[in-house]
Coordinates of C-alpha atoms in Angstrom, one line a residue:
M1 CA 82.3 46.7 67.2
T2 CA 79.2 47.7 69.8
A3 CA 78.3 50.7 70.8
M4 CA 79.4 51.6 74.9
P5 CA 75.3 51.5 76.4
D6 CA 73.9 54.6 77.7
P7 CA 73.1 54.7 81.5
D8 CA 70.8 57.8 80.9
A9 CA 68.8 55.1 78.3
I10 CA 69.6 51.8 81.0
R11 CA 68.5 54.1 83.6
H12 CA 64.4 54.7 81.8
A13 CA 64.4 52.0 80.6
L14 CA 64.4 50.6 84.4
R15 CA 61.5 53.1 84.9
R16 CA 59.2 50.7 83.9
V17 CA 60.0 47.8 86.1
I18 CA 58.0 48.2 88.9
D19 CA 58.4 46.8 92.6
P20 CA 55.1 44.9 92.6
E21 CA 54.4 45.5 96.0
V22 CA 54.1 49.1 96.1
G23 CA 52.8 49.5 92.8
M24 CA 56.4 52.1 91.9
N25 CA 58.8 51.7 89.6
I26 CA 61.8 50.7 91.4
V27 CA 64.1 54.0 90.6
D28 CA 62.0 56.5 91.6
L29 CA 62.4 54.3 95.1
G30 CA 65.7 54.1 94.9
L31 CA 66.2 51.3 94.3
I32 CA 69.6 51.4 92.0
Y33 CA 72.3 52.4 93.4
R34 CA 74.6 52.9 90.3
I35 CA 74.3 51.5 86.6
E36 CA 77.9 51.3 85.6
C37 CA 78.7 50.8 81.9
G38 CA 82.3 48.9 80.7
P39 CA 82.8 47.9 77.1
G40 CA 80.6 45.1 76.8
T41 CA 78.9 45.0 80.1
V42 CA 76.2 46.8 82.0
H43 CA 76.6 45.8 86.1
I44 CA 73.5 47.5 87.3
D45 CA 73.6 47.6 92.4
M46 CA 70.3 48.3 93.2
T47 CA 68.8 47.5 97.0
M48 CA 65.4 46.1 97.8
T49 CA 63.6 47.8 100.0
S50 CA 63.6 45.4 102.9
P51 CA 66.5 41.8 102.6
A52 CA 62.9 40.1 103.1
C53 CA 61.4 41.3 99.9
P54 CA 59.2 37.6 98.8
L55 CA 59.7 39.7 95.3
A56 CA 63.2 40.5 94.9
D57 CA 63.2 37.9 92.1
V58 CA 60.5 39.1 90.2
I59 CA 62.1 42.4 90.0
L60 CA 65.5 41.2 89.1
D61 CA 63.3 39.2 86.4
E62 CA 61.6 42.1 84.5
I63 CA 64.9 44.0 84.9
D64 CA 66.1 41.0 82.9
A65 CA 62.6 41.5 80.0
V66 CA 63.5 45.3 79.9
L67 CA 67.0 45.8 79.0
D68 CA 67.1 43.1 77.1
P69 CA 65.6 43.7 74.7
L70 CA 67.6 47.3 74.7
L71 CA 70.8 45.7 74.4
P72 CA 72.3 43.8 71.9
P73 CA 73.5 40.1 73.2
E74 CA 77.1 40.5 73.6
I75 CA 77.2 42.3 76.2
D76 CA 76.4 41.2 79.8
I77 CA 73.8 41.7 82.6
R78 CA 75.2 42.2 85.9
V79 CA 72.5 43.3 88.6
D80 CA 73.8 42.9 92.4
V81 CA 71.6 43.1 95.2
V82 CA 73.3 45.0 97.9
W83 CA 72.4 45.6 101.4
E84 CA 74.8 48.6 102.0
P85 CA 73.8 51.7 103.1
P86 CA 70.4 49.7 103.8
W87 CA 67.3 52.0 101.8
S88 CA 65.2 54.5 103.5
P89 CA 62.3 56.5 102.0
D90 CA 65.1 59.2 101.8
M91 CA 66.1 57.3 99.0
M92 CA 62.7 57.9 96.9
A93 CA 62.0 60.6 94.4
S94 CA 60.7 63.9 95.8
D95 CA 57.4 62.0 93.2
A96 CA 57.4 58.7 94.7
R97 CA 58.2 59.9 98.7
D98 CA 54.7 62.8 97.9
H99 CA 53.2 59.7 96.2
F100 CA 52.9 57.7 99.9
G101 CA 51.9 61.3 102.0
W102 CA 56.2 60.8 103.3
N103 CA 56.8 64.9 101.9
R104 CA 54.7 65.8 104.3

């Protein structure tokens, strides 16, 4: 029997996925809304900074590239891009807002 994936380990791994438009990881950008792990599944709800994000496919491919080696092959990874609530800079980690000068 496969152990249930750890949401904290998933979140940590997702920090290696960089939004290529802004050069910041998707966790600190506040793009990850939910990570739910169940028997045989990892379900992630995330958003993009804009519905018109031209690099959404690149980000989704990077998520697969980061999570595939972390999880056993029998684990189904599902990533849903959602638009509610709409992303805003307030969702960013404080350090990320500092980086962009939005905490001043």
